[in-house]
Amino acid sequence: MPNTILVGAQWGDEGKGKVIDVLTAQADVIVRYQGGSNAGHTVITGGKKYVLHLIPSGILHPGKQCVIGNGVVMDPFDLLKEIDMLREQGIEPAGRLFISNRTHMVMQWHRALDAADEARRAQDKKIGTTGRGIGPAYGAKMGRSGLRVGDLLSPNFLATVKECTEAANVTLAAWGAPALDAQQLVKDYSQAAQTLAPYISDTVAFINEADRAGKSILLEGAQGTMLDIDFGTYPFVTSSNPTSGGACTGSGLSPRRIDRVVGVIKAYTTRVGAGPFPTELCDATGEQLRQKGGEFGATTGRPRRCGWFDAVVGRYAAMVNGVDFWAMTKLDVLDDQPLLKICTAYVDEAGLRHETFPADLSLLERCKPVYEEMPGWMTPTSHITRYEDLPLKARAYVERLVALIGGRLGILSVGPARETTLRMGL
Ligand code: IMP
């Protein structure tokens, strides 16, 4: 398989886990390049359901090598839990899981600061974070005061943990949040460092050697384009770059070694957490999509906000990521909708049409979606295994979406199981 970047094209939760699982079968090395345990990738295989937050789901495929890249922020305790969970299921990650010594760590004080910061914000300023410490960890990285995985092996590490906990306690006290127990944390991190040591390596060298040896590399993004710190609906975003550019900075593989970009996009739209969502449905149709699509967060269990497909978002994601192929997911969720709406542009209060996604959120708030309508197919599709066998109206809907956002369809998913994946050139 050519070296491939896989990105989410909407606000995350596009069903990337399943598409990654399908593409992993053709890859040798699978690299997670950004985000942290805010992500939740659900994979159903062999009748078992796995939810992974940090480790690439490639670990479920025997013989594949998996990397937690330098662009990730990794919580050592979350990683240990995931390793234990895999072992309980009879999967041994040792020897196949490599953690970059450059990866920054999410420390317990980052989690506490994340929660305390959310709690003290006014209602309309809350981001609705996953509470996994992502913002403070990336803040420390950019502020050049972060701790990297390589530091776990340093003799000064535990002294730094103590110092940082005490410093964070001052802020937590000012924000009215409970203090952390520095002694306990020193003990816990000392144990975590010992357990994780064998997994730590220079993954930049490892990935590039694999590339030189002709192995194929799959770079998997978490979250989605509209949650990107640069291109998303700032400040209602995550703190990393889920877009394709982040795959290179988050792994150390040169952009010149990337062969193609796959964008994962749902046949409708969802968002979890606060922030603008132009095609949101706050009615019975939105509720139907939520129930039928099982639209509840894999990490937090929060109900996701649901809405119609937004082609402005799709076009923007195609442009920013350079999408070659689309993997469209969850078409079956629309099986019993008699009428489907597709947003093709936004129009503001002065009647001005906007075809690209605006940076200015106040403009977005004043905009309304422009919809075109298509008839639903009103028949189940989850049993279908060939694109040609889909109802004509379902094909017309999919083809209209692809025509609006550009690019080619490579995968169409009509259900949660591996078998419900229609492949067209991917
Ligand atoms: P954080 O990444 O926990 O800081 O949360 C920032 C925003 O990104 C919130 O709106 C979260 O709900 C959203 N978010 C973070 N991770 C995911 C994800 O994996 N799927 C969907 N939304 C996410």
Short mmCIF file of C-alpha atoms and ligand atoms in Angstrom, two decimals:
data_model
loop_
_atom_site.label_atom_id
_atom_site.label_comp_id
_atom_site.label_asym_id
_atom_site.label_seq_id
_atom_site.Cartn_x
_atom_site.Cartn_y
_atom_site.Cartn_z
CA MET A 1 0.00 0.00 0.00
CA PRO A 2 1.26 3.54 -0.70
CA ASN A 3 2.13 5.68 2.34
CA THR A 4 -1.25 7.01 3.40
CA ILE A 5 -2.56 9.72 5.71
CA LEU A 6 -6.05 9.18 7.07
CA VAL A 7 -7.90 12.23 8.40
CA GLY A 8 -11.33 13.05 9.77
CA ALA A 9 -13.12 15.58 7.55
CA GLN A 10 -15.75 16.87 10.02
CA TRP A 11 -15.81 17.38 13.80
CA GLY A 12 -14.38 13.95 14.65
CA ASP A 13 -16.35 10.72 15.18
CA GLU A 14 -16.54 10.12 11.41
CA GLY A 15 -16.02 6.38 11.92
CA LYS A 16 -12.26 6.53 11.34
CA GLY A 17 -11.65 3.47 13.56
CA LYS A 18 -13.37 1.17 11.12
CA VAL A 19 -11.68 2.64 8.03
CA ILE A 20 -8.27 2.49 9.72
CA ASP A 21 -8.95 -1.14 10.54
CA VAL A 22 -9.67 -1.88 6.87
CA LEU A 23 -6.57 0.00 5.60
CA THR A 24 -4.34 -1.48 8.30
CA ALA A 25 -4.68 -4.87 6.62
CA GLN A 26 -2.53 -3.44 3.76
CA ALA A 27 -0.06 -1.45 5.91
CA ASP A 28 3.11 -2.50 7.75
CA VAL A 29 3.53 0.37 10.20
CA ILE A 30 0.64 2.35 11.70
CA VAL A 31 1.40 5.70 13.29
CA ARG A 32 -0.84 7.84 15.47
CA TYR A 33 0.33 11.43 14.93
CA GLN A 34 -1.64 13.83 17.18
CA GLY A 35 -4.19 14.18 19.97
CA GLY A 36 -4.27 12.03 23.07
CA SER A 37 -6.77 10.04 25.05
CA ASN A 38 -9.46 12.54 24.05
CA ALA A 39 -9.92 10.25 21.02
CA GLY A 40 -11.80 6.99 21.08
CA HIS A 41 -11.49 4.61 18.16
CA THR A 42 -14.04 1.81 18.23
CA VAL A 43 -13.24 -1.36 16.33
CA ILE A 44 -15.47 -4.42 16.15
CA THR A 45 -13.58 -7.53 15.14
CA GLY A 46 -14.05 -11.25 15.75
CA GLY A 47 -17.31 -10.45 17.53
CA LYS A 48 -15.45 -8.33 20.12
CA LYS A 49 -15.61 -4.58 20.55
CA TYR A 50 -12.42 -2.68 21.38
CA VAL A 51 -12.23 1.01 22.26
CA LEU A 52 -8.71 2.37 21.92
CA HIS A 53 -7.72 5.89 22.91
CA LEU A 54 -3.96 6.03 22.32
CA ILE A 55 -2.66 2.84 20.78
CA PRO A 56 -3.31 2.52 17.03
CA SER A 57 -5.95 -0.10 16.34
CA GLY A 58 -3.34 -1.81 14.13
CA ILE A 59 -2.31 -3.55 17.35
CA LEU A 60 -5.36 -5.80 16.88
CA HIS A 61 -3.77 -7.15 13.67
CA PRO A 62 -1.03 -9.72 14.32
CA GLY A 63 2.38 -8.70 12.97
CA LYS A 64 1.68 -4.97 12.47
CA GLN A 65 3.99 -2.44 14.09
CA CYS A 66 2.35 0.50 15.85
CA VAL A 67 3.83 3.86 16.75
CA ILE A 68 2.67 6.60 19.10
CA GLY A 69 4.26 9.54 17.27
CA ASN A 70 5.93 12.66 18.62
CA GLY A 71 2.86 14.80 17.82
CA VAL A 72 0.68 12.90 20.30
CA VAL A 73 0.24 13.91 23.94
CA MET A 74 0.27 10.71 25.93
CA ASP A 75 -1.02 10.11 29.45
CA PRO A 76 1.19 7.31 30.86
CA PHE A 77 -1.60 6.02 33.13
CA ASP A 78 -4.10 5.84 30.28
CA LEU A 79 -1.55 4.01 28.16
CA LEU A 80 -0.88 1.48 30.91
CA LYS A 81 -4.63 0.82 31.22
CA GLU A 82 -4.82 0.22 27.47
CA ILE A 83 -1.84 -2.15 27.52
CA ASP A 84 -3.49 -4.11 30.38
CA MET A 85 -6.80 -4.25 28.52
CA LEU A 86 -5.07 -5.68 25.43
CA ARG A 87 -3.20 -8.27 27.50
CA GLU A 88 -6.48 -9.35 29.13
CA GLN A 89 -7.78 -10.00 25.61
CA GLY A 90 -4.70 -12.08 24.77
CA ILE A 91 -2.95 -9.39 22.68
CA GLU A 92 0.68 -8.68 23.61
CA PRO A 93 1.82 -5.18 22.59
CA ALA A 94 5.48 -5.61 23.63
CA GLY A 95 7.77 -5.72 20.59
CA ARG A 96 5.10 -4.20 18.32
CA LEU A 97 4.33 -0.94 20.11
CA PHE A 98 6.84 1.93 19.91
CA ILE A 99 6.44 5.23 21.74
CA SER A 100 8.43 8.21 20.55
CA ASN A 101 10.89 9.58 23.08
CA ARG A 102 9.81 13.01 21.73
CA THR A 103 6.12 12.53 22.57
CA HIS A 104 4.90 14.98 25.19
CA MET A 105 3.11 13.61 28.22
CA VAL A 106 -0.24 14.56 29.66
CA MET A 107 0.47 14.71 33.37
CA GLN A 108 -2.11 14.50 36.16
CA TRP A 109 -1.86 18.25 36.76
CA HIS A 110 -2.79 18.85 33.10
CA ARG A 111 -5.97 16.86 33.62
CA ALA A 112 -6.77 18.72 36.83
CA LEU A 113 -6.10 22.09 35.18
CA ASP A 114 -8.25 21.13 32.16
CA ALA A 115 -11.21 20.29 34.43
CA ALA A 116 -10.73 23.37 36.65
CA ASP A 117 -10.42 25.68 33.64
CA GLU A 118 -13.65 24.35 32.11
CA ALA A 119 -15.44 24.69 35.45
CA ARG A 120 -14.47 28.33 35.94
CA ARG A 121 -15.41 29.48 32.41
CA ALA A 122 -18.71 31.29 31.86
CA GLN A 123 -21.37 29.10 30.21
CA ASP A 124 -20.89 30.61 26.73
CA LYS A 125 -17.09 30.30 26.96
CA LYS A 126 -16.97 26.60 27.85
CA ILE A 127 -15.29 24.44 25.18
CA GLY A 128 -16.84 21.18 26.38
CA THR A 129 -13.45 19.44 26.45
CA THR A 130 -13.13 15.72 27.08
CA GLY A 131 -11.35 16.57 30.35
CA ARG A 132 -8.30 14.51 29.35
CA GLY A 133 -5.79 17.34 29.90
CA ILE A 134 -5.18 17.91 26.20
CA GLY A 135 -5.15 21.75 26.14
CA PRO A 136 -2.81 22.17 29.14
CA ALA A 137 -0.43 19.46 27.84
CA TYR A 138 -0.10 21.08 24.40
CA GLY A 139 0.11 24.47 26.16
CA ALA A 140 3.11 23.23 28.14
CA LYS A 141 4.67 21.82 24.96
CA MET A 142 4.39 25.14 23.11
CA GLY A 143 5.43 27.04 26.24
CA ARG A 144 8.57 24.87 26.30
CA SER A 145 7.91 23.56 29.77
CA GLY A 146 6.44 20.18 28.87
CA LEU A 147 7.69 16.75 29.85
CA ARG A 148 8.51 14.30 27.09
CA VAL A 149 8.34 10.52 27.19
CA GLY A 150 12.15 10.42 27.05
CA ASP A 151 12.18 12.29 30.37
CA LEU A 152 10.67 9.23 32.06
CA LEU A 153 14.16 7.74 31.85
CA SER A 154 15.92 10.79 33.31
CA PRO A 155 17.24 10.71 36.91
CA ASN A 156 15.63 14.14 37.48
CA PHE A 157 12.17 13.04 36.42
CA LEU A 158 10.62 12.42 39.83
CA ALA A 159 11.97 15.69 41.25
CA THR A 160 10.39 17.52 38.29
CA VAL A 161 7.07 15.75 38.94
CA LYS A 162 7.13 16.99 42.53
CA GLU A 163 8.00 20.56 41.49
CA CYS A 164 5.37 20.73 38.75
CA THR A 165 2.66 19.29 41.01
CA GLU A 166 3.38 21.91 43.66
CA ALA A 167 3.34 24.69 41.06
CA ALA A 168 0.03 23.41 39.61
CA ASN A 169 -1.47 23.25 43.11
CA VAL A 170 -1.04 27.02 43.41
CA THR A 171 -3.10 27.57 40.26
CA LEU A 172 -5.64 24.93 41.25
CA ALA A 173 -6.12 26.64 44.62
CA ALA A 174 -6.63 30.01 42.90
CA TRP A 175 -9.26 28.38 40.67
CA GLY A 176 -10.99 26.76 43.66
CA ALA A 177 -10.06 23.20 42.69
CA PRO A 178 -8.67 20.50 45.04
CA ALA A 179 -4.91 20.04 45.32
CA LEU A 180 -3.02 17.03 43.96
CA ASP A 181 -0.97 14.76 46.22
CA ALA A 182 2.64 15.28 45.07
CA GLN A 183 4.03 12.31 47.06
CA GLN A 184 1.48 9.91 45.62
CA LEU A 185 2.12 11.15 42.09
CA VAL A 186 5.87 10.68 42.47
CA LYS A 187 5.20 7.05 43.49
CA ASP A 188 2.76 6.41 40.65
CA TYR A 189 4.98 7.96 37.97
CA SER A 190 8.01 6.05 39.23
CA GLN A 191 6.11 2.81 38.64
CA ALA A 192 4.76 3.96 35.25
CA ALA A 193 8.28 4.90 34.09
CA GLN A 194 9.56 1.39 34.83
CA THR A 195 6.70 -0.33 33.02
CA LEU A 196 6.83 1.93 29.95
CA ALA A 197 10.63 2.05 29.52
CA PRO A 198 10.84 -0.92 27.10
CA TYR A 199 8.39 0.76 24.71
CA ILE A 200 10.31 4.03 24.36
CA SER A 201 12.45 4.61 21.27
CA ASP A 202 13.48 7.06 18.55
CA THR A 203 10.45 6.51 16.33
CA VAL A 204 11.51 9.19 13.83
CA ALA A 205 14.46 7.00 12.87
CA PHE A 206 12.27 3.87 13.06
CA ILE A 207 9.57 5.24 10.73
CA ASN A 208 12.09 6.52 8.18
CA GLU A 209 14.01 3.23 8.19
CA ALA A 210 10.75 1.38 7.60
CA ASP A 211 10.00 3.73 4.69
CA ARG A 212 13.45 3.20 3.19
CA ALA A 213 12.96 -0.55 3.50
CA GLY A 214 9.86 -0.25 1.31
CA LYS A 215 7.33 -0.85 4.10
CA SER A 216 4.02 0.92 3.82
CA ILE A 217 3.07 3.43 6.46
CA LEU A 218 -0.41 4.44 7.56
CA LEU A 219 -0.55 7.73 9.47
CA GLU A 220 -3.80 7.91 11.41
CA GLY A 221 -5.34 11.13 12.61
CA ALA A 222 -7.70 11.51 15.53
CA GLN A 223 -10.53 14.10 15.87
CA GLY A 224 -11.25 15.97 12.63
CA THR A 225 -10.54 18.93 10.37
CA MET A 226 -13.08 21.25 12.02
CA LEU A 227 -11.45 20.61 15.43
CA ASP A 228 -7.99 21.56 14.10
CA ILE A 229 -6.32 24.29 16.16
CA ASP A 230 -5.53 26.26 12.95
CA PHE A 231 -8.36 25.38 10.56
CA GLY A 232 -11.24 24.53 12.88
CA THR A 233 -13.90 26.60 14.62
CA TYR A 234 -11.41 28.27 16.99
CA PRO A 235 -11.59 28.45 20.01
CA PHE A 236 -14.06 25.52 19.96
CA VAL A 237 -11.37 23.13 18.78
CA THR A 238 -8.86 20.68 20.15
CA SER A 239 -5.24 21.75 20.69
CA SER A 240 -3.50 19.85 17.88
CA ASN A 241 -3.46 19.55 14.08
CA PRO A 242 -5.63 16.59 13.01
CA THR A 243 -5.30 17.76 9.37
CA SER A 244 -2.85 16.11 6.97
CA GLY A 245 -0.03 18.61 7.64
CA GLY A 246 -0.01 17.42 11.25
CA ALA A 247 0.79 13.90 10.06
CA CYS A 248 4.29 14.95 8.98
CA THR A 249 5.13 17.16 11.95
CA GLY A 250 3.63 14.56 14.27
CA SER A 251 5.62 11.61 12.94
CA GLY A 252 8.85 12.87 11.35
CA LEU A 253 7.96 11.41 7.94
CA SER A 254 8.64 13.98 5.21
CA PRO A 255 5.69 15.36 3.16
CA ARG A 256 7.61 14.13 0.10
CA ARG A 257 7.14 10.55 1.29
CA ILE A 258 3.33 10.78 1.44
CA ASP A 259 1.54 9.15 -1.48
CA ARG A 260 -2.11 9.83 -0.74
CA VAL A 261 -4.63 11.27 1.69
CA VAL A 262 -7.87 9.52 2.64
CA GLY A 263 -10.62 11.69 4.16
CA VAL A 264 -13.23 9.99 6.34
CA ILE A 265 -16.60 11.67 6.19
CA LYS A 266 -19.99 10.68 7.58
CA ALA A 267 -23.07 10.77 5.31
CA TYR A 268 -24.49 13.33 7.77
CA THR A 269 -22.77 15.51 10.38
CA THR A 270 -22.16 15.29 14.13
CA ARG A 271 -20.34 17.31 16.72
CA VAL A 272 -19.67 16.72 20.40
CA GLY A 273 -18.90 19.60 22.74
CA ALA A 274 -19.64 23.29 22.29
CA GLY A 275 -19.21 25.51 19.23
CA PRO A 276 -20.89 26.38 15.95
CA PHE A 277 -22.62 23.70 13.92
CA PRO A 278 -24.56 25.27 11.02
CA THR A 279 -26.59 22.20 9.96
CA GLU A 280 -27.49 21.03 13.47
CA LEU A 281 -30.94 19.47 13.89
CA CYS A 282 -32.40 20.19 17.32
CA ASP A 283 -35.60 18.28 16.52
CA ALA A 284 -36.99 14.76 16.21
CA THR A 285 -34.92 14.09 13.06
CA GLY A 286 -31.72 14.93 14.97
CA GLU A 287 -32.81 12.56 17.73
CA GLN A 288 -33.52 9.79 15.19
CA LEU A 289 -30.01 10.15 13.73
CA ARG A 290 -28.52 10.07 17.24
CA GLN A 291 -30.37 6.87 18.21
CA LYS A 292 -29.98 5.04 14.90
CA GLY A 293 -26.33 6.10 14.52
CA GLY A 294 -25.44 5.35 18.16
CA GLU A 295 -24.12 8.89 18.36
CA PHE A 296 -22.73 8.87 21.88
CA GLY A 297 -19.06 9.66 22.58
CA ALA A 298 -16.67 6.68 22.74
CA THR A 299 -14.56 8.52 25.34
CA THR A 300 -17.07 10.49 27.42
CA GLY A 301 -20.42 8.86 26.56
CA ARG A 302 -21.84 12.34 25.83
CA PRO A 303 -24.69 12.49 23.29
CA ARG A 304 -23.41 13.92 20.00
CA ARG A 305 -25.19 16.79 18.28
CA CYS A 306 -26.51 15.62 14.89
CA GLY A 307 -27.34 17.41 11.63
CA TRP A 308 -27.51 17.25 7.85
CA PHE A 309 -24.48 16.78 5.60
CA ASP A 310 -22.57 20.03 5.19
CA ALA A 311 -20.83 20.25 1.80
CA VAL A 312 -19.16 23.55 2.79
CA VAL A 313 -17.31 21.62 5.50
CA GLY A 314 -16.57 18.74 3.09
CA ARG A 315 -15.13 21.07 0.41
CA TYR A 316 -13.04 22.89 3.00
CA ALA A 317 -11.69 19.58 4.37
CA ALA A 318 -10.90 18.40 0.83
CA MET A 319 -8.90 21.58 0.24
CA VAL A 320 -7.03 21.81 3.54
CA ASN A 321 -6.08 18.12 3.61
CA GLY A 322 -5.66 17.48 -0.12
CA VAL A 323 -8.06 14.54 0.01
CA ASP A 324 -7.52 12.01 -2.81
CA PHE A 325 -10.09 9.45 -1.71
CA TRP A 326 -13.14 9.64 0.49
CA ALA A 327 -14.24 6.94 2.88
CA MET A 328 -17.91 7.73 3.48
CA THR A 329 -19.44 6.14 6.55
CA LYS A 330 -22.81 5.42 8.15
CA LEU A 331 -24.94 5.72 5.03
CA ASP A 332 -27.31 3.13 6.56
CA VAL A 333 -28.22 5.56 9.36
CA LEU A 334 -30.20 7.48 6.72
CA ASP A 335 -32.10 4.37 5.53
CA ASP A 336 -35.43 5.46 7.02
CA GLN A 337 -35.32 9.19 6.28
CA PRO A 338 -37.97 10.07 3.67
CA LEU A 339 -36.30 13.38 2.76
CA LEU A 340 -32.61 14.31 2.95
CA LYS A 341 -31.18 17.78 3.06
CA ILE A 342 -27.68 18.75 1.92
CA CYS A 343 -26.14 22.10 2.80
CA THR A 344 -24.41 23.52 -0.27
CA ALA A 345 -23.50 27.03 1.00
CA TYR A 346 -24.24 29.50 3.79
CA VAL A 347 -26.10 32.76 3.33
CA ASP A 348 -25.69 35.69 5.74
CA GLU A 349 -28.29 38.24 6.91
CA ALA A 350 -27.43 40.54 3.97
CA GLY A 351 -28.14 37.73 1.51
CA LEU A 352 -24.46 37.18 0.70
CA ARG A 353 -23.57 33.60 -0.19
CA HIS A 354 -20.54 31.94 1.44
CA GLU A 355 -19.09 28.88 -0.27
CA THR A 356 -15.97 28.45 1.91
CA PHE A 357 -15.90 28.00 5.66
CA PRO A 358 -15.51 31.39 7.37
CA ALA A 359 -12.87 31.98 10.08
CA ASP A 360 -15.13 34.53 11.79
CA LEU A 361 -17.50 32.69 14.13
CA SER A 362 -19.76 35.73 14.54
CA LEU A 363 -20.32 35.69 10.77
CA LEU A 364 -21.03 31.97 10.96
CA GLU A 365 -23.63 32.63 13.66
CA ARG A 366 -25.39 35.11 11.39
CA CYS A 367 -25.41 32.64 8.50
CA LYS A 368 -28.09 30.13 7.57
CA PRO A 369 -27.46 26.96 5.58
CA VAL A 370 -28.69 26.83 1.98
CA TYR A 371 -30.19 23.38 1.47
CA GLU A 372 -30.99 21.24 -1.51
CA GLU A 373 -33.26 18.25 -0.97
CA MET A 374 -33.19 14.67 -2.20
CA PRO A 375 -35.65 11.83 -1.67
CA GLY A 376 -34.64 9.08 0.78
CA TRP A 377 -34.47 5.41 -0.30
CA MET A 378 -36.52 4.07 2.64
CA THR A 379 -35.06 0.59 2.55
CA PRO A 380 -32.31 -1.17 4.56
CA THR A 381 -28.78 -1.11 3.09
CA SER A 382 -26.63 -2.80 5.77
CA HIS A 383 -26.75 -6.23 4.11
CA ILE A 384 -25.47 -4.88 0.76
CA THR A 385 -21.93 -5.85 -0.22
CA ARG A 386 -21.59 -4.26 -3.69
CA TYR A 387 -22.02 -0.60 -4.56
CA GLU A 388 -24.02 -1.52 -7.67
CA ASP A 389 -26.64 -3.22 -5.46
CA LEU A 390 -27.48 -0.08 -3.47
CA PRO A 391 -30.92 1.46 -4.09
CA LEU A 392 -30.68 4.00 -6.93
CA LYS A 393 -31.73 6.85 -4.62
CA ALA A 394 -28.96 5.97 -2.16
CA ARG A 395 -26.40 6.00 -4.98
CA ALA A 396 -27.75 9.31 -6.21
CA TYR A 397 -27.35 10.79 -2.71
CA VAL A 398 -23.76 9.53 -2.30
CA GLU A 399 -22.80 10.66 -5.79
CA ARG A 400 -24.29 14.11 -5.19
CA LEU A 401 -22.26 14.51 -1.99
CA VAL A 402 -19.04 13.51 -3.75
CA ALA A 403 -19.81 15.84 -6.67
CA LEU A 404 -20.28 18.72 -4.20
CA ILE A 405 -17.06 18.14 -2.28
CA GLY A 406 -14.80 16.87 -5.09
CA GLY A 407 -12.46 13.87 -5.12
CA ARG A 408 -13.22 10.17 -5.50
CA LEU A 409 -15.12 7.71 -3.37
CA GLY A 410 -12.85 4.87 -2.22
CA ILE A 411 -14.89 3.27 0.56
CA LEU A 412 -18.55 3.34 1.47
CA SER A 413 -19.58 1.95 4.83
CA VAL A 414 -23.15 0.77 5.43
CA GLY A 415 -22.85 -0.72 8.93
CA PRO A 416 -20.51 -1.22 11.89
CA ALA A 417 -19.08 -4.67 11.01
CA ARG A 418 -16.01 -5.19 8.77
CA GLU A 419 -18.15 -6.95 6.13
CA THR A 420 -20.33 -3.87 5.62
CA THR A 421 -17.54 -1.97 3.87
CA LEU A 422 -17.96 -1.47 0.13
CA ARG A 423 -14.54 -0.96 -1.49
CA MET A 424 -14.03 1.04 -4.67
CA GLY A 425 -10.31 1.40 -5.32
CA LEU A 426 -9.09 1.59 -1.70
P1 IMP B 1 -10.21 18.43 24.07
O1 IMP B 1 -9.57 17.84 22.86
O2 IMP B 1 -10.52 17.40 25.14
O3 IMP B 1 -9.46 19.60 24.60
O4 IMP B 1 -11.66 18.99 23.63
C1 IMP B 1 -11.80 20.07 22.72
C2 IMP B 1 -12.99 19.85 21.81
O5 IMP B 1 -12.72 18.78 20.92
C3 IMP B 1 -14.29 19.48 22.51
O6 IMP B 1 -15.37 20.04 21.81
C4 IMP B 1 -14.32 17.97 22.40
O7 IMP B 1 -15.65 17.46 22.49
C5 IMP B 1 -13.73 17.79 21.02
N1 IMP B 1 -13.10 16.49 20.85
C6 IMP B 1 -11.92 16.09 21.32
N2 IMP B 1 -11.64 14.83 20.95
C7 IMP B 1 -12.67 14.44 20.18
C8 IMP B 1 -12.93 13.23 19.44
O8 IMP B 1 -12.17 12.27 19.42
N3 IMP B 1 -14.11 13.21 18.75
C9 IMP B 1 -14.95 14.28 18.72
N4 IMP B 1 -14.74 15.41 19.38
C10 IMP B 1 -13.60 15.49 20.10
#
